[in-house]
PDB file of N, CA and C in Angstrom:
ATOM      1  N   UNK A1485     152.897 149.333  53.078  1.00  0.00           N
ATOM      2  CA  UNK A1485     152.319 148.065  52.714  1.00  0.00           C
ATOM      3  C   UNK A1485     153.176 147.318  51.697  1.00  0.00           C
ATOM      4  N   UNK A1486     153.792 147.933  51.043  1.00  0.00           N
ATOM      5  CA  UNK A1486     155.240 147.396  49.904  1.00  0.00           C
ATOM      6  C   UNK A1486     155.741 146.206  50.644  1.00  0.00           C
ATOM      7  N   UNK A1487     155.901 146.639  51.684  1.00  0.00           N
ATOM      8  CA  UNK A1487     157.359 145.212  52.315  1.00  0.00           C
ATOM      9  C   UNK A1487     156.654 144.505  52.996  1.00  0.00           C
ATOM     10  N   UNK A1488     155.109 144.263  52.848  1.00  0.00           N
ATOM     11  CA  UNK A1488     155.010 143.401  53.405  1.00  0.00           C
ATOM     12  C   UNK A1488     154.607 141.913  52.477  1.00  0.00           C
ATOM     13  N   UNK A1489     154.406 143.089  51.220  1.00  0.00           N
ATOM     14  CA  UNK A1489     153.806 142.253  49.873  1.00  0.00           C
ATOM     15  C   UNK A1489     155.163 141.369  49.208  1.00  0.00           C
ATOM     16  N   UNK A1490     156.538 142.230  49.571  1.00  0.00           N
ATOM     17  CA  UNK A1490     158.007 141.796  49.128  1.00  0.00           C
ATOM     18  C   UNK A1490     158.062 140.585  49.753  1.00  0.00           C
ATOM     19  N   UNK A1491     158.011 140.649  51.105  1.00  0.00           N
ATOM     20  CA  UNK A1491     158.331 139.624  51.970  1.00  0.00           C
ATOM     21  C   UNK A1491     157.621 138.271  51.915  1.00  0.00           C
ATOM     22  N   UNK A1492     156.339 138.366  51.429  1.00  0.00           N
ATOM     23  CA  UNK A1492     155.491 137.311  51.405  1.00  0.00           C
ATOM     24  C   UNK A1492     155.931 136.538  49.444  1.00  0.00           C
ATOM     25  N   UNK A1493     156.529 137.320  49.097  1.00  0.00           N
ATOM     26  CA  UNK A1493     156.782 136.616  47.996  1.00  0.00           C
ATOM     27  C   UNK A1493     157.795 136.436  47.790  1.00  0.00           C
ATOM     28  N   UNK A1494     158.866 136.890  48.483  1.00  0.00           N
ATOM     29  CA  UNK A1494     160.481 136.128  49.064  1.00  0.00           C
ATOM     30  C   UNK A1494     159.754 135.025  50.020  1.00  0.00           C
ATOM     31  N   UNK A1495     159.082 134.704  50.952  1.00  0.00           N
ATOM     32  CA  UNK A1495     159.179 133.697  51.615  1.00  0.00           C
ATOM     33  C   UNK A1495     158.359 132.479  50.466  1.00  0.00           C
ATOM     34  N   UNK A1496     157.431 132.710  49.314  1.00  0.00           N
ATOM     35  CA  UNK A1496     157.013 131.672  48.608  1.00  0.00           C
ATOM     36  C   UNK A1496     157.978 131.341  47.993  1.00  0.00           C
ATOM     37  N   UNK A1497     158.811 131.896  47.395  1.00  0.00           N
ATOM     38  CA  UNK A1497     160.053 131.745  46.649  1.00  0.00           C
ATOM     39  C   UNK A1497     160.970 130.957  47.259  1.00  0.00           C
ATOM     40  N   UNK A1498     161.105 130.899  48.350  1.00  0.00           N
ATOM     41  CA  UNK A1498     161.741 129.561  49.378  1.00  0.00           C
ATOM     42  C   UNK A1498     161.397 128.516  49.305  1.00  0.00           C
ATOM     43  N   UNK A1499     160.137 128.958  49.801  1.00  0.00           N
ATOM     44  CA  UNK A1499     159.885 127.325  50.281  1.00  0.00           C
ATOM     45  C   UNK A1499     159.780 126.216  49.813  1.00  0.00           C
ATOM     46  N   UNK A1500     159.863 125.071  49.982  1.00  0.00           N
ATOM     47  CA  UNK A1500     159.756 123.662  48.942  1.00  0.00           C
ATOM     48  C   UNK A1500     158.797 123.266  48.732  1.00  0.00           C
ATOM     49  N   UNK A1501     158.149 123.203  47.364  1.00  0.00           N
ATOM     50  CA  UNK A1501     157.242 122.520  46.746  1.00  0.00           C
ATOM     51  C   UNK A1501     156.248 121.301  47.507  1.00  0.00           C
ATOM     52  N   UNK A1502     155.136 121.535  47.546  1.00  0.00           N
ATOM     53  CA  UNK A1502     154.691 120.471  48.169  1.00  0.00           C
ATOM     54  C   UNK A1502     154.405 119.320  47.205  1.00  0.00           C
ATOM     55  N   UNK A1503     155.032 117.896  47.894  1.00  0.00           N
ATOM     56  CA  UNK A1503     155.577 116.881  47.226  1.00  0.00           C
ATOM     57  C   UNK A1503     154.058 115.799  47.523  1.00  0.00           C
ATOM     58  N   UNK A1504     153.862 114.698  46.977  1.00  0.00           N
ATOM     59  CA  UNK A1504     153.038 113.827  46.655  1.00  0.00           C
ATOM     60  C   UNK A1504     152.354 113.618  48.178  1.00  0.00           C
ATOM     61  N   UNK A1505     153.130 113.467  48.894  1.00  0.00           N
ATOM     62  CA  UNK A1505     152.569 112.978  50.584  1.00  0.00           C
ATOM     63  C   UNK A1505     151.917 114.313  51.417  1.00  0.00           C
ATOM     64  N   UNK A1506     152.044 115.479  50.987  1.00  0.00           N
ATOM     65  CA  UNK A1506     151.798 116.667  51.215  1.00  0.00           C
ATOM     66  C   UNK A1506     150.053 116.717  50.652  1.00  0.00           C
ATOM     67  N   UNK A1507     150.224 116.399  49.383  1.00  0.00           N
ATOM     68  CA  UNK A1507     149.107 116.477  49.068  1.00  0.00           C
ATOM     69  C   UNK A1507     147.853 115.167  49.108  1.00  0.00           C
ATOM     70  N   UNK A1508     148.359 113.973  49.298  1.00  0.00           N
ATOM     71  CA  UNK A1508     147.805 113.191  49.955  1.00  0.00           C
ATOM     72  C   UNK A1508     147.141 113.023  51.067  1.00  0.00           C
ATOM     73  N   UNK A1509     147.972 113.622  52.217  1.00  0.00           N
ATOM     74  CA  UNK A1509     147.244 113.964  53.516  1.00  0.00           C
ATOM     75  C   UNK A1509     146.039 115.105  53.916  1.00  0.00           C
ATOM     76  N   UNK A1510     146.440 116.336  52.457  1.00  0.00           N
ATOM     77  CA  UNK A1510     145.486 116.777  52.711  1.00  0.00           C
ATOM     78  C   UNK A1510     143.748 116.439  52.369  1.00  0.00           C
ATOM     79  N   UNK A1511     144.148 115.183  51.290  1.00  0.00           N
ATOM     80  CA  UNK A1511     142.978 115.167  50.517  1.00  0.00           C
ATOM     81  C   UNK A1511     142.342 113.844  51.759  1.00  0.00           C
ATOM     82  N   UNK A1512     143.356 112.890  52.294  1.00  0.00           N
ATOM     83  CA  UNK A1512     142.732 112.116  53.255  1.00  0.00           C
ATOM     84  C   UNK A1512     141.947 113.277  54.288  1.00  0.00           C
ATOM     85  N   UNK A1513     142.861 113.804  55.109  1.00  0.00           N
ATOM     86  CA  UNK A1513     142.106 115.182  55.843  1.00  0.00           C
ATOM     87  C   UNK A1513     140.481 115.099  55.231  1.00  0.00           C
ATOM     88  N   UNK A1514     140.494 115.773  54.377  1.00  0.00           N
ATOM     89  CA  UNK A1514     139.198 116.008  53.925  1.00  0.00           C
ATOM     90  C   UNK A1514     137.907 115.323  53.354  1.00  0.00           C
ATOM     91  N   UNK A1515     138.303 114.110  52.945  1.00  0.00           N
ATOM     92  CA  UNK A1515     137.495 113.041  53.361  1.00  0.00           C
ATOM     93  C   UNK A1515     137.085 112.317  54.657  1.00  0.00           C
ATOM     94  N   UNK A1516     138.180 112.405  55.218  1.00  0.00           N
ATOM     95  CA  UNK A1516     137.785 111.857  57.012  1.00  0.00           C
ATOM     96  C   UNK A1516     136.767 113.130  57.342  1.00  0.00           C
ATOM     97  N   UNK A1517     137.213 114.589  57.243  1.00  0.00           N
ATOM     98  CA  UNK A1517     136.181 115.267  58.112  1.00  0.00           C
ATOM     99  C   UNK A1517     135.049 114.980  57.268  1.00  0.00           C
ATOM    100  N   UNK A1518     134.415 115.137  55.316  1.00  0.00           N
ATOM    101  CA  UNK A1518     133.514 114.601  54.966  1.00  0.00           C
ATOM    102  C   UNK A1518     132.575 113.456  55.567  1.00  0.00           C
ATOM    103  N   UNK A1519     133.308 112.749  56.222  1.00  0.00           N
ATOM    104  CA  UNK A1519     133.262 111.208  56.581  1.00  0.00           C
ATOM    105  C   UNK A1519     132.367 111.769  58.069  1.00  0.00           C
ATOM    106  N   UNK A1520     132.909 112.097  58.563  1.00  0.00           N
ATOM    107  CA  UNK A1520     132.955 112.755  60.474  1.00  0.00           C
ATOM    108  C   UNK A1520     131.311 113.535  60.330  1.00  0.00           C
ATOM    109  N   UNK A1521     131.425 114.067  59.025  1.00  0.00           N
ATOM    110  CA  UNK A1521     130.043 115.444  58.875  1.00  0.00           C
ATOM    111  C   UNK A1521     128.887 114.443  58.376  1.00  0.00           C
ATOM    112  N   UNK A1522     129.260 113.277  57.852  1.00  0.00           N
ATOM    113  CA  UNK A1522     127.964 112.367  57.472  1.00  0.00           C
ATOM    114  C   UNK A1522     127.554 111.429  58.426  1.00  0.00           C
ATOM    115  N   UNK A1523     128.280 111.205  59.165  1.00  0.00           N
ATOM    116  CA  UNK A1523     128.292 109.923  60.535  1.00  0.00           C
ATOM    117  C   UNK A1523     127.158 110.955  61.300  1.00  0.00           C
ATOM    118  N   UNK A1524     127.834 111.897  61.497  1.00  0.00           N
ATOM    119  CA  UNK A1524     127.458 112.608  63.079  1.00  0.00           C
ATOM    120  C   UNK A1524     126.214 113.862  62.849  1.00  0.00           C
ATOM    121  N   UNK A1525     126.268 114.287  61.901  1.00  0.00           N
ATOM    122  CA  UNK A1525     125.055 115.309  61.407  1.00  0.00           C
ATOM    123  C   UNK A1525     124.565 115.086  60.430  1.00  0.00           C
ATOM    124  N   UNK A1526     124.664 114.601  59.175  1.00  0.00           N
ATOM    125  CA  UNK A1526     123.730 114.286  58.193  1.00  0.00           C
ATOM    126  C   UNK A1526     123.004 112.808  58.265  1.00  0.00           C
ATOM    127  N   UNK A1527     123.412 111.789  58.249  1.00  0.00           N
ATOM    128  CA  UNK A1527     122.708 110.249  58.596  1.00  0.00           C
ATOM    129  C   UNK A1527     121.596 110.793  59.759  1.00  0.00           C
ATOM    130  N   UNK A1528     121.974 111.017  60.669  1.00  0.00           N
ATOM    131  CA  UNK A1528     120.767 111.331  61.830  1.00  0.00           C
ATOM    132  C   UNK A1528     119.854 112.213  61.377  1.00  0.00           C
ATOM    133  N   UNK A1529     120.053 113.020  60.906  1.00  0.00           N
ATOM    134  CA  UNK A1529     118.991 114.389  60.498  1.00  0.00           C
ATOM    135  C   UNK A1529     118.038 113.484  59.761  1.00  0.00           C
ATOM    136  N   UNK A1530     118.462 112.732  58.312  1.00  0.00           N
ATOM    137  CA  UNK A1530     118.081 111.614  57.742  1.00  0.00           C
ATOM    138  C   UNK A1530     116.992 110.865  58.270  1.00  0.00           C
ATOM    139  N   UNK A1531     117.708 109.854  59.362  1.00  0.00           N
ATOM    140  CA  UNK A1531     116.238 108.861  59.897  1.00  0.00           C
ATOM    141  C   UNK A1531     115.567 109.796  60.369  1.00  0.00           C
ATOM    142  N   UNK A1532     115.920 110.941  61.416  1.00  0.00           N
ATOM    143  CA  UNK A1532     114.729 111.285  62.178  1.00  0.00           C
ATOM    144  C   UNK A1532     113.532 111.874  61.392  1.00  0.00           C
ATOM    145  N   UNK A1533     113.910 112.620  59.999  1.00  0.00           N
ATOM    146  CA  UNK A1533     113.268 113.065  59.110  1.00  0.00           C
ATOM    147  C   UNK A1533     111.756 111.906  58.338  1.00  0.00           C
ATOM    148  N   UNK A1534     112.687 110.699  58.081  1.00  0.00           N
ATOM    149  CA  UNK A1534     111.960 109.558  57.748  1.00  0.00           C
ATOM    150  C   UNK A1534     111.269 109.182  58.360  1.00  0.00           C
ATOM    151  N   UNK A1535     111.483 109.038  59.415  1.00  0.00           N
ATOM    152  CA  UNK A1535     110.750 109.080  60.663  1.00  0.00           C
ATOM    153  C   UNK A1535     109.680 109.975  61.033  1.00  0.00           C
ATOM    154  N   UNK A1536     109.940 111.020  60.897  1.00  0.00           N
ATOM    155  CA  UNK A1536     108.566 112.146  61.316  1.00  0.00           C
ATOM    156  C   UNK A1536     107.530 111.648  59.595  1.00  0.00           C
ATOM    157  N   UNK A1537     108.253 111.368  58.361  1.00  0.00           N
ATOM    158  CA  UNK A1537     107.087 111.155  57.197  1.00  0.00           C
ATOM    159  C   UNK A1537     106.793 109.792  57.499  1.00  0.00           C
ATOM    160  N   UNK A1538     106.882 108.655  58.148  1.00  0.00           N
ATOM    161  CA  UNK A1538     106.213 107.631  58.582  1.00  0.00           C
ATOM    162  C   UNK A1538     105.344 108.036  59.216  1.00  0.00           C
ATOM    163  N   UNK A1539     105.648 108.416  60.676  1.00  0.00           N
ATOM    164  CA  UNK A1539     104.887 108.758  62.216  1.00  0.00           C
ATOM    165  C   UNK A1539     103.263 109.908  61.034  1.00  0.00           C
ATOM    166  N   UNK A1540     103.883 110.825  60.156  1.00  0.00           N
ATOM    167  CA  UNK A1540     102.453 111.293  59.282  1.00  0.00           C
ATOM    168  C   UNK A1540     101.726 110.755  58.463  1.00  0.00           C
ATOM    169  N   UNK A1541     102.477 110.061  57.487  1.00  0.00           N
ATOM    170  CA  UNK A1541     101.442 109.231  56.996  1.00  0.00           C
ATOM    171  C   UNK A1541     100.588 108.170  57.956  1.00  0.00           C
ATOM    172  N   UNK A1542     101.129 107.754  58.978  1.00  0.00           N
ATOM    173  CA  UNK A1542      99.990 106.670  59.818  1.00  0.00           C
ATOM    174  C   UNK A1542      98.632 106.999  60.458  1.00  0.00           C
ATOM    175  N   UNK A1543      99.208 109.095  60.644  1.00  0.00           N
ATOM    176  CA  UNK A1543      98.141 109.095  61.285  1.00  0.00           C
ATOM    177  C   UNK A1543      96.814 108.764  61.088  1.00  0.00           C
ATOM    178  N   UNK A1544      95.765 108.498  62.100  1.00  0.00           N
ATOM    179  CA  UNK A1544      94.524 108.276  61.593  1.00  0.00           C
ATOM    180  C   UNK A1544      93.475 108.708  62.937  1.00  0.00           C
ATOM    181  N   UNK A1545      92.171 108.927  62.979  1.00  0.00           N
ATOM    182  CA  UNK A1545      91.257 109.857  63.357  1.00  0.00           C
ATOM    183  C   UNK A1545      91.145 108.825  64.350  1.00  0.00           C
ATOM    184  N   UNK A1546      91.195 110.004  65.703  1.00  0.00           N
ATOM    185  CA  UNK A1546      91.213 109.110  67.069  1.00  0.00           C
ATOM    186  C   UNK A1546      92.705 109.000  68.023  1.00  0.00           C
ATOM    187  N   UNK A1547      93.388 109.507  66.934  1.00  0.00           N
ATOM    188  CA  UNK A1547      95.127 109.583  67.614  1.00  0.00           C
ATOM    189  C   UNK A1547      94.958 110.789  68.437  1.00  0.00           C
ATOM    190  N   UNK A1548      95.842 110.747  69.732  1.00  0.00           N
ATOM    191  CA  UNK A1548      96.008 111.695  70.173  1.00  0.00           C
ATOM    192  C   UNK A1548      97.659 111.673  69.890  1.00  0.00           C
ATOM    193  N   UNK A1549      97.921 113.168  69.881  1.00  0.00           N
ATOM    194  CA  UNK A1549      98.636 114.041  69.806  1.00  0.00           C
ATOM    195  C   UNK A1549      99.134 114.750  70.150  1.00  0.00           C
ATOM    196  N   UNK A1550     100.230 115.093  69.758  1.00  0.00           N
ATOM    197  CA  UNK A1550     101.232 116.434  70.462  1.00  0.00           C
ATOM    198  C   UNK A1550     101.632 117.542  69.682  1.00  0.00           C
ATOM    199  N   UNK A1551     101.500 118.601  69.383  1.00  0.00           N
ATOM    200  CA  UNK A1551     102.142 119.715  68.177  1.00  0.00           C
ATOM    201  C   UNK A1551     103.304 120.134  68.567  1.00  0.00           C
ATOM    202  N   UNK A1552     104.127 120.699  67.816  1.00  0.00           N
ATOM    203  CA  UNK A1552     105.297 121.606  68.091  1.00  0.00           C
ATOM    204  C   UNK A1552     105.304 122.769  69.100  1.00  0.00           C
ATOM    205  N   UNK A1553     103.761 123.315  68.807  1.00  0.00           N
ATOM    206  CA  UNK A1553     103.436 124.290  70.102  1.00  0.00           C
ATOM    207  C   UNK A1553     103.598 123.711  71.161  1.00  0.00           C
ATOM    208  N   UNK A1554     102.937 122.435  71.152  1.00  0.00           N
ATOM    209  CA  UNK A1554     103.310 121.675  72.906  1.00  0.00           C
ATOM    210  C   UNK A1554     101.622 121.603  73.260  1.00  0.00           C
ATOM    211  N   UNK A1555     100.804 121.941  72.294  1.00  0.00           N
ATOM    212  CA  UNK A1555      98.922 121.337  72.568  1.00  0.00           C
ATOM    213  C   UNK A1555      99.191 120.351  72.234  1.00  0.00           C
ATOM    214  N   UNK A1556      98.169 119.418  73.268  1.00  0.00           N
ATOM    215  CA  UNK A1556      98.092 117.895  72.639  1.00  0.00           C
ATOM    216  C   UNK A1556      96.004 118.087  72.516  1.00  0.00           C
ATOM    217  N   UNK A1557      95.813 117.001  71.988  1.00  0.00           N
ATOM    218  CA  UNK A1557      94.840 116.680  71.449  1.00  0.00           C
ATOM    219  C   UNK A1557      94.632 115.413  70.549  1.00  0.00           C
ATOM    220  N   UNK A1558      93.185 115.526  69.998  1.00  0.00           N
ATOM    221  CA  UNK A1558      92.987 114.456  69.845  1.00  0.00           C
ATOM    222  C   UNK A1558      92.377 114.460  68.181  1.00  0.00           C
ATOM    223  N   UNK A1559      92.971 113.731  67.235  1.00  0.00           N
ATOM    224  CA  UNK A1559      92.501 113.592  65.558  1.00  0.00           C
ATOM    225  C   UNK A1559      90.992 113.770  65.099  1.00  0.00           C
ATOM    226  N   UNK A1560      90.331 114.588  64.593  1.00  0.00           N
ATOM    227  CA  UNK A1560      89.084 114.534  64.730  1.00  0.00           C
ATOM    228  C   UNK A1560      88.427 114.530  62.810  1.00  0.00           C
ATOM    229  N   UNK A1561      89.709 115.038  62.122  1.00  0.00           N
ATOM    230  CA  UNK A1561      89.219 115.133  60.829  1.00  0.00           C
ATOM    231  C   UNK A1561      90.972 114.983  59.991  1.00  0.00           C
ATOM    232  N   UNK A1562      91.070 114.357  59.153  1.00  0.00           N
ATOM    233  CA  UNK A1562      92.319 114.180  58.084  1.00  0.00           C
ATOM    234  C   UNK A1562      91.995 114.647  56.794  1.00  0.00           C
ATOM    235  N   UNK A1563      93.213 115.638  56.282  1.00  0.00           N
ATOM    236  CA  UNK A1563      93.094 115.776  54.855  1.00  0.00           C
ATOM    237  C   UNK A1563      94.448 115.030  54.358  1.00  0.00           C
ATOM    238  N   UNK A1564      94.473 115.904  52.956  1.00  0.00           N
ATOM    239  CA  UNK A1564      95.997 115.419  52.506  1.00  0.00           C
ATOM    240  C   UNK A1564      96.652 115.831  53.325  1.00  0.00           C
ATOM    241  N   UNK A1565      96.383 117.105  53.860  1.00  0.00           N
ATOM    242  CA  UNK A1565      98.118 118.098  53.978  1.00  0.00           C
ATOM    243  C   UNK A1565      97.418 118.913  55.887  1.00  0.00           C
ATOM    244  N   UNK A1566      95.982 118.496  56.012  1.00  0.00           N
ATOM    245  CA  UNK A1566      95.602 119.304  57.440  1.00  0.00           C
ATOM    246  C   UNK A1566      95.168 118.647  58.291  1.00  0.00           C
ATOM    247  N   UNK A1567      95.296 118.456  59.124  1.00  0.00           N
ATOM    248  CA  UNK A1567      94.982 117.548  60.113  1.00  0.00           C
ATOM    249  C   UNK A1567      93.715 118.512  61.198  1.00  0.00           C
ATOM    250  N   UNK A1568      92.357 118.317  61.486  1.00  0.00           N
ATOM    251  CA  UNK A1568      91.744 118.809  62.855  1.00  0.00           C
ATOM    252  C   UNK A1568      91.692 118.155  63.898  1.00  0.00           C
ATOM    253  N   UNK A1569      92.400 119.182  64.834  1.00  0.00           N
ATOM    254  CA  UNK A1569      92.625 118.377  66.289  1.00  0.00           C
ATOM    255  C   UNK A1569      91.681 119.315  67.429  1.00  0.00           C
ATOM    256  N   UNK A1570      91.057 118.411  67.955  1.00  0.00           N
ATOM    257  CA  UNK A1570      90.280 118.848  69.368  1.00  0.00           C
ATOM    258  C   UNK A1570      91.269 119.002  70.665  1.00  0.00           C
ATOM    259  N   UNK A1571      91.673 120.109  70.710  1.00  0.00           N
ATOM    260  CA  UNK A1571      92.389 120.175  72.300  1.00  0.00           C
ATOM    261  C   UNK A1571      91.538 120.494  73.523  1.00  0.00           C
ATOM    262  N   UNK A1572      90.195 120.672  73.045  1.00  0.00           N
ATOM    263  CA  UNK A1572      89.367 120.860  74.337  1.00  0.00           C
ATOM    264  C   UNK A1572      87.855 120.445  73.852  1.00  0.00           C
ATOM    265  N   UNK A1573      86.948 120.099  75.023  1.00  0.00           N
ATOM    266  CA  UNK A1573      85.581 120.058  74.229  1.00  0.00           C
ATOM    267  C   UNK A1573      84.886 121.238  73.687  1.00  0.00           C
ATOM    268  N   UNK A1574      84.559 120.895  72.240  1.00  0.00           N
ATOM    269  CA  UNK A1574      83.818 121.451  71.476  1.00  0.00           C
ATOM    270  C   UNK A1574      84.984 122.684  70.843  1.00  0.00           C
ATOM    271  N   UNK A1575      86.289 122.466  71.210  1.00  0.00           N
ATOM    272  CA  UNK A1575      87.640 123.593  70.197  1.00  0.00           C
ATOM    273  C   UNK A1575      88.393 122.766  69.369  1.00  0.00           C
ATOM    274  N   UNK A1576      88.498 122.755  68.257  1.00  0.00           N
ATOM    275  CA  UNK A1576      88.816 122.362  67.410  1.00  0.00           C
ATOM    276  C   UNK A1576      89.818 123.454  66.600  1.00  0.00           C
ATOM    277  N   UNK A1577      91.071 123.026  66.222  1.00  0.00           N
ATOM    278  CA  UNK A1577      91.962 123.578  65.777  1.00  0.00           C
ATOM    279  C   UNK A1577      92.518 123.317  64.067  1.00  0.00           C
ATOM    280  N   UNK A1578      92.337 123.777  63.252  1.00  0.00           N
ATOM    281  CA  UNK A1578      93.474 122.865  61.957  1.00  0.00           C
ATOM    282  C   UNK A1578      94.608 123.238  62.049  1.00  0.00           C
ATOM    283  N   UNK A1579      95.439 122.095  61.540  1.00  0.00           N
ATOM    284  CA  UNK A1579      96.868 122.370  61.596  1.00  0.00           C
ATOM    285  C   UNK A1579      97.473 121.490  60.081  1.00  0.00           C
ATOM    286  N   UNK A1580      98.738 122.241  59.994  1.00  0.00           N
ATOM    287  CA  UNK A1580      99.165 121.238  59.279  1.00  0.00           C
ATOM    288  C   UNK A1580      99.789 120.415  59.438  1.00  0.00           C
ATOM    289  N   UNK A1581      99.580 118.895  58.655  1.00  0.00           N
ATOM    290  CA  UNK A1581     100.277 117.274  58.868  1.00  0.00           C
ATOM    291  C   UNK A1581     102.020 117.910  59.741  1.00  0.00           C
ATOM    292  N   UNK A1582     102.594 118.521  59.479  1.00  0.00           N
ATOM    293  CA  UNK A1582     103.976 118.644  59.761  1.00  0.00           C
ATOM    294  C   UNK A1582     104.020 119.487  61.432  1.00  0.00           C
ATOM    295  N   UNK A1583     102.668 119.773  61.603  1.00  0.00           N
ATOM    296  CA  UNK A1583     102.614 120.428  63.054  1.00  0.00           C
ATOM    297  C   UNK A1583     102.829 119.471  63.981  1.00  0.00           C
ATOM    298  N   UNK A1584     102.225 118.332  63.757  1.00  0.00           N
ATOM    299  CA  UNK A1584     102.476 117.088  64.627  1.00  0.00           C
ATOM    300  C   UNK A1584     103.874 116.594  64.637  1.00  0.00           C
ATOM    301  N   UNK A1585     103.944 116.174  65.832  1.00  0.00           N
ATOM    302  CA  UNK A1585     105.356 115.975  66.554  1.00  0.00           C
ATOM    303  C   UNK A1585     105.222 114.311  67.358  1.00  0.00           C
ATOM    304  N   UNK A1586     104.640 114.071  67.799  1.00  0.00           N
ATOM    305  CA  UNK A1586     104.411 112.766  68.444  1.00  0.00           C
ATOM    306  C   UNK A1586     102.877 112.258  68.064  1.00  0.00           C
ATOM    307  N   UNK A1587     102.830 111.226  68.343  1.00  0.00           N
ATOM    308  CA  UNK A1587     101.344 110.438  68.703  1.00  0.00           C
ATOM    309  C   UNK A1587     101.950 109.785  69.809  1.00  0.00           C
ATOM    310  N   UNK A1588     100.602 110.060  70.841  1.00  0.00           N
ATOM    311  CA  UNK A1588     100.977 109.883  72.220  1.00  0.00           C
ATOM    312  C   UNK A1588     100.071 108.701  72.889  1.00  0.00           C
ATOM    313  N   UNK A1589     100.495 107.855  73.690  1.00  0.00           N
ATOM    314  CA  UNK A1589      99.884 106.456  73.652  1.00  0.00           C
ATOM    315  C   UNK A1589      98.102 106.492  74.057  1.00  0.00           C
ATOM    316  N   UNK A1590      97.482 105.793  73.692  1.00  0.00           N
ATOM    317  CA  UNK A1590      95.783 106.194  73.934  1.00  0.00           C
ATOM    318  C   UNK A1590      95.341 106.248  75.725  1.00  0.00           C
ATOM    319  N   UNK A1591      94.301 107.234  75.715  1.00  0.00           N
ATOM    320  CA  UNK A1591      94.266 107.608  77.277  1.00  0.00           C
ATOM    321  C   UNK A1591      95.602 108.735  77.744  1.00  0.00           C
ATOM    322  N   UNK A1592      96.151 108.985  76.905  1.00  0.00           N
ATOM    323  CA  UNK A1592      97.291 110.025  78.059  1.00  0.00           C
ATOM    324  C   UNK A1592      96.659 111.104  77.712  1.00  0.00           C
ATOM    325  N   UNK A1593      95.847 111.523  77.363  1.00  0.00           N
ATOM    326  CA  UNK A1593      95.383 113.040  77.616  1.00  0.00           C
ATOM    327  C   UNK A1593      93.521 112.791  78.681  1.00  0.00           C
ATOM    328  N   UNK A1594      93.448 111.554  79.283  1.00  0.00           N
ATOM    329  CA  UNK A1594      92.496 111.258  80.023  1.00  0.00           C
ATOM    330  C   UNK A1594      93.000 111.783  81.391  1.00  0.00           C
ATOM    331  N   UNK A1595      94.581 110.959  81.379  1.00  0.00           N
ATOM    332  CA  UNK A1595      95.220 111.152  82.433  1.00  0.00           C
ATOM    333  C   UNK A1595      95.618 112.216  83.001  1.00  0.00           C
ATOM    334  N   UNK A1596      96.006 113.332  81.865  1.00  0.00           N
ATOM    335  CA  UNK A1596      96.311 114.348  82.385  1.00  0.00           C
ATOM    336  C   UNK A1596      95.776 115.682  82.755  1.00  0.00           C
TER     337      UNK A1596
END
C-alpha cells in the first residue's frame, strides 16, 4: 500500500495549481445545479403543498371526498384537525384533515 500513497503525492506535486477560471466554473457548476434542484423539485413540491393547505382549510360539511386510501365519501362533521366522513349509509369514519386528497365535484359519488 506504500506506493500507492508515494505515487498519489508525486502526482499532486505536479500538477498545476488551480487558477481563478478553475475555480469559477466550479462554483457556477454549482449554482446552476442549485438552480436545476429548485426549478424542478423544490418550487413544485411548494405549490402542490399550498395547495393541499388551501383545498383543507375550505373544506366544509356536505363535500364529498376522496382519502389517500382511495374511500370517497361525504363531510358529515369538521373539527380543527378531524374531519367525519360517511362512506356508506349509516358508516361513518374519522380521519384526519390531511387524509383528504381531493374534493370531488357534487353528485359524483351518486353516480358511481
Amino acid at each position: 500500500m506504500d506506493f500507492l500513497i508515494s505515487t498519489a503525492q508525486a502526482q499532486a506535486a505536479q500538477g498545476a495549481p488551480a487558477g481563478a477560471a478553475g475555480g469559477m466554473s466550479s462554483i457556477f457548476m454549482m449554482v446552476a445545479m442549485f438552480a436545476i434542484f429548485y426549478f424542478m423539485l423544490i418550487r413544485p413540491q411548494m405549490k402542490r403543498a399550498k395547495e393541499q393547505r388551501a383545498m383543507i382549510a375550505a373544506l366544509n360539511k356536505g363535500d364529498e371526498v376522496a382519502t389517500t386510501t382511495g374511500m370517497l365519501g361525504t363531510i358529515t362533521e369538521i373539527s380543527e384537525s378531524y374531519v367525519s366522513v360517511e362512506i356508506a349509509p349509516n358508516v361513518v369514519v374519522k380521519l384526519q384533515k390531511q387524509a383528504i386528497t381531493a374534493v370531488l365535484p357534487k353528485g359524483t359519488l351518486k353516480s358511481a
